[in-house]
CSV table of C-alpha atoms in Angstrom, one decimal:
chain,number,residue,atom,x,y,z
P,29,MET,CA,0.0,0.0,0.0
P,30,ALA,CA,1.3,3.4,-0.8
P,31,ARG,CA,2.3,5.7,2.0
P,32,SER,CA,0.3,8.6,0.5
P,33,SER,CA,-2.9,6.4,0.7
P,34,TYR,CA,-2.4,6.0,4.5
P,35,TYR,CA,-2.0,9.7,5.0
P,36,ALA,CA,-5.0,10.5,2.8
P,37,TRP,CA,-7.0,8.1,4.9
P,38,CYS,CA,-5.8,9.8,8.1
P,39,GLU,CA,-6.8,13.2,6.8
P,40,GLY,CA,-10.3,11.9,6.0
P,41,GLU,CA,-11.0,11.0,9.6
P,42,ALA,CA,-12.6,14.4,10.4
P,43,ALA,CA,-14.9,14.1,7.4
P,44,ARG,CA,-15.9,10.5,8.4
P,45,ARG,CA,-16.6,11.7,12.0
P,46,ALA,CA,-18.7,14.6,10.6
P,47,ARG,CA,-20.7,12.3,8.3
P,48,GLN,CA,-21.3,9.9,11.2
P,49,ALA,CA,-22.5,12.7,13.4
P,50,ALA,CA,-24.9,13.8,10.6
P,51,ASP,CA,-26.1,10.3,10.2
P,52,ASP,CA,-26.8,10.1,13.9
P,53,ALA,CA,-28.8,13.3,13.8
P,54,LEU,CA,-30.7,12.0,10.8
P,55,ALA,CA,-31.3,8.7,12.6
P,56,HIS,CA,-32.8,10.6,15.6
P,57,GLU,CA,-35.2,12.5,13.3
P,58,ILE,CA,-36.1,9.2,11.5
P,59,THR,CA,-36.8,7.6,14.8
P,60,VAL,CA,-39.1,10.4,16.0
P,61,VAL,CA,-41.1,10.2,12.7
P,62,HIS,CA,-41.2,6.4,12.9
P,63,ILE,CA,-42.4,6.4,16.5
P,64,ALA,CA,-45.0,9.1,15.6
P,65,SER,CA,-46.3,6.8,12.9
P,66,ARG,CA,-46.7,4.0,15.5
P,67,HIS,CA,-43.8,2.1,13.9
P,68,THR,CA,-45.6,1.7,10.6
P,69,TYR,CA,-43.9,4.1,8.1
P,70,GLY,CA,-41.2,2.7,5.9
P,71,VAL,CA,-38.6,4.5,3.8
P,72,PRO,CA,-40.9,6.2,1.2
P,73,ARG,CA,-43.3,7.7,3.9
P,74,ILE,CA,-40.5,8.7,6.2
P,75,HIS,CA,-38.6,10.4,3.4
P,76,ALA,CA,-41.8,12.2,2.4
P,77,GLU,CA,-42.4,13.3,6.0
P,78,LEU,CA,-38.9,14.6,6.4
P,79,ARG,CA,-39.3,16.6,3.1
P,80,ARG,CA,-42.6,18.0,4.4
P,81,LEU,CA,-40.8,19.1,7.6
P,82,GLY,CA,-38.2,20.9,5.5
P,83,ARG,CA,-35.4,18.5,5.8
P,84,ARG,CA,-33.8,17.9,2.3
P,85,VAL,CA,-32.3,14.4,2.4
P,86,ASN,CA,-31.8,11.7,-0.3
P,87,ARG,CA,-34.2,8.7,-0.1
P,88,LYS,CA,-31.3,6.3,-0.5
P,89,ARG,CA,-29.6,7.9,2.5
P,90,VAL,CA,-32.8,7.5,4.6
P,91,ALA,CA,-32.9,3.8,3.5
P,92,ARG,CA,-29.3,3.3,4.4
P,93,VAL,CA,-29.6,4.9,7.9
P,94,MET,CA,-32.8,2.9,8.6
P,95,ARG,CA,-31.2,-0.3,7.4
P,96,GLU,CA,-28.1,0.3,9.6
P,97,ARG,CA,-30.2,0.9,12.7
P,98,ASP,CA,-32.8,-1.8,11.9
P,99,ILE,CA,-35.8,0.5,11.6
P,100,ARG,CA,-38.5,-1.1,9.5
P,101,GLY,CA,-42.0,-0.2,8.5
P,102,VAL,CA,-45.0,-2.5,8.5
P,103,THR,CA,-45.6,-4.3,5.2
P,104,ARG,CA,-49.2,-5.2,4.7
P,105,ARG,CA,-50.0,-8.3,2.8
P,106,LYS,CA,-51.8,-7.9,-0.5
P,107,ARG,CA,-55.2,-9.4,-0.6
P,108,ARG,CA,-55.5,-12.2,-3.0
P,109,SER,CA,-58.6,-12.0,-4.9
P,110,LEU,CA,-59.7,-15.2,-6.5
P,111,THR,CA,-62.4,-15.4,-9.1
P,112,ARG,CA,-65.1,-12.9,-8.5
P,113,PRO,CA,-68.6,-13.8,-9.8
P,114,ASP,CA,-70.3,-11.3,-12.1
P,115,ALA,CA,-73.3,-10.0,-10.3
P,116,LYS,CA,-75.2,-9.5,-13.6
P,117,ALA,CA,-74.3,-12.9,-15.1
P,118,LYS,CA,-77.1,-15.3,-15.5
P,119,PRO,CA,-76.4,-18.7,-14.0
P,120,ALA,CA,-76.1,-21.6,-16.4
P,121,PRO,CA,-79.3,-23.7,-16.6
P,122,ASP,CA,-79.4,-27.1,-14.9
P,123,LEU,CA,-80.5,-29.1,-17.9
P,124,ILE,CA,-80.4,-32.5,-16.2
P,125,GLY,CA,-82.0,-31.4,-13.0
P,126,ARG,CA,-79.1,-32.7,-10.8
P,127,ASP,CA,-79.9,-36.3,-11.8
P,128,PHE,CA,-76.6,-37.9,-12.8
P,129,HIS,CA,-78.0,-41.4,-13.3
P,130,ALA,CA,-77.9,-42.6,-16.9
P,131,GLU,CA,-79.6,-45.6,-18.3
P,132,ARG,CA,-76.7,-46.3,-20.7
P,133,PRO,CA,-73.3,-44.7,-21.2
P,134,GLY,CA,-73.0,-41.6,-23.3
P,135,THR,CA,-76.5,-40.2,-22.7
P,136,ARG,CA,-75.7,-37.7,-19.9
P,137,LEU,CA,-72.4,-35.9,-20.3
P,138,VAL,CA,-71.4,-33.5,-17.6
P,139,GLY,CA,-68.1,-31.7,-17.0
P,140,ASP,CA,-66.2,-30.1,-14.1
P,141,ILE,CA,-63.8,-27.3,-14.5
P,142,THR,CA,-62.3,-27.3,-11.0
P,143,CYS,CA,-59.2,-29.3,-12.1
P,144,LEU,CA,-58.0,-27.3,-15.1
P,145,PRO,CA,-54.2,-26.8,-14.8
P,146,THR,CA,-53.2,-23.1,-14.8
P,147,ALA,CA,-49.5,-23.4,-14.5
P,148,PRO,CA,-47.4,-23.7,-17.7
P,149,ARG,CA,-46.2,-27.2,-18.4
P,150,PRO,CA,-42.5,-28.0,-18.3
P,151,ARG,CA,-40.7,-28.1,-21.6
P,152,SER,CA,-40.1,-31.9,-21.3
P,153,ALA,CA,-43.8,-32.5,-21.0
P,154,LEU,CA,-44.6,-30.5,-24.2
P,155,SER,CA,-42.3,-32.4,-26.4
P,156,SER,CA,-43.5,-35.9,-27.1
P,157,ASN,CA,-41.9,-38.9,-28.8
P,158,ARG,CA,-44.6,-39.1,-31.4
P,159,PRO,CA,-43.7,-38.7,-35.1
């Protein structure tokens, strides 16, 4: 390692101390906002709140300070909405009257769509050995 690099690093100690002090002051402000939000605000909302209070600070810096001090917001889970029935849709008519008994095969054909595969099939299943 070059001797000049060591001395340059030594001269930068004051700047590193000043940056650490500024980060500590920012962390205090972030903690105050986070506690005021009942520990729910994450980086975007805390950044917006600091900007609203007149503190100009980079969003990535807020994220770094929060990450270093283990300050996290609450993440709500997204609601999974499955199939929603159309309120205006007319139900399909029951043509066989729920009587599934047939006198001979092939006279009453019914189907069930609850087992349709929705995931894509693997490549190996798509290619067959048929000519």
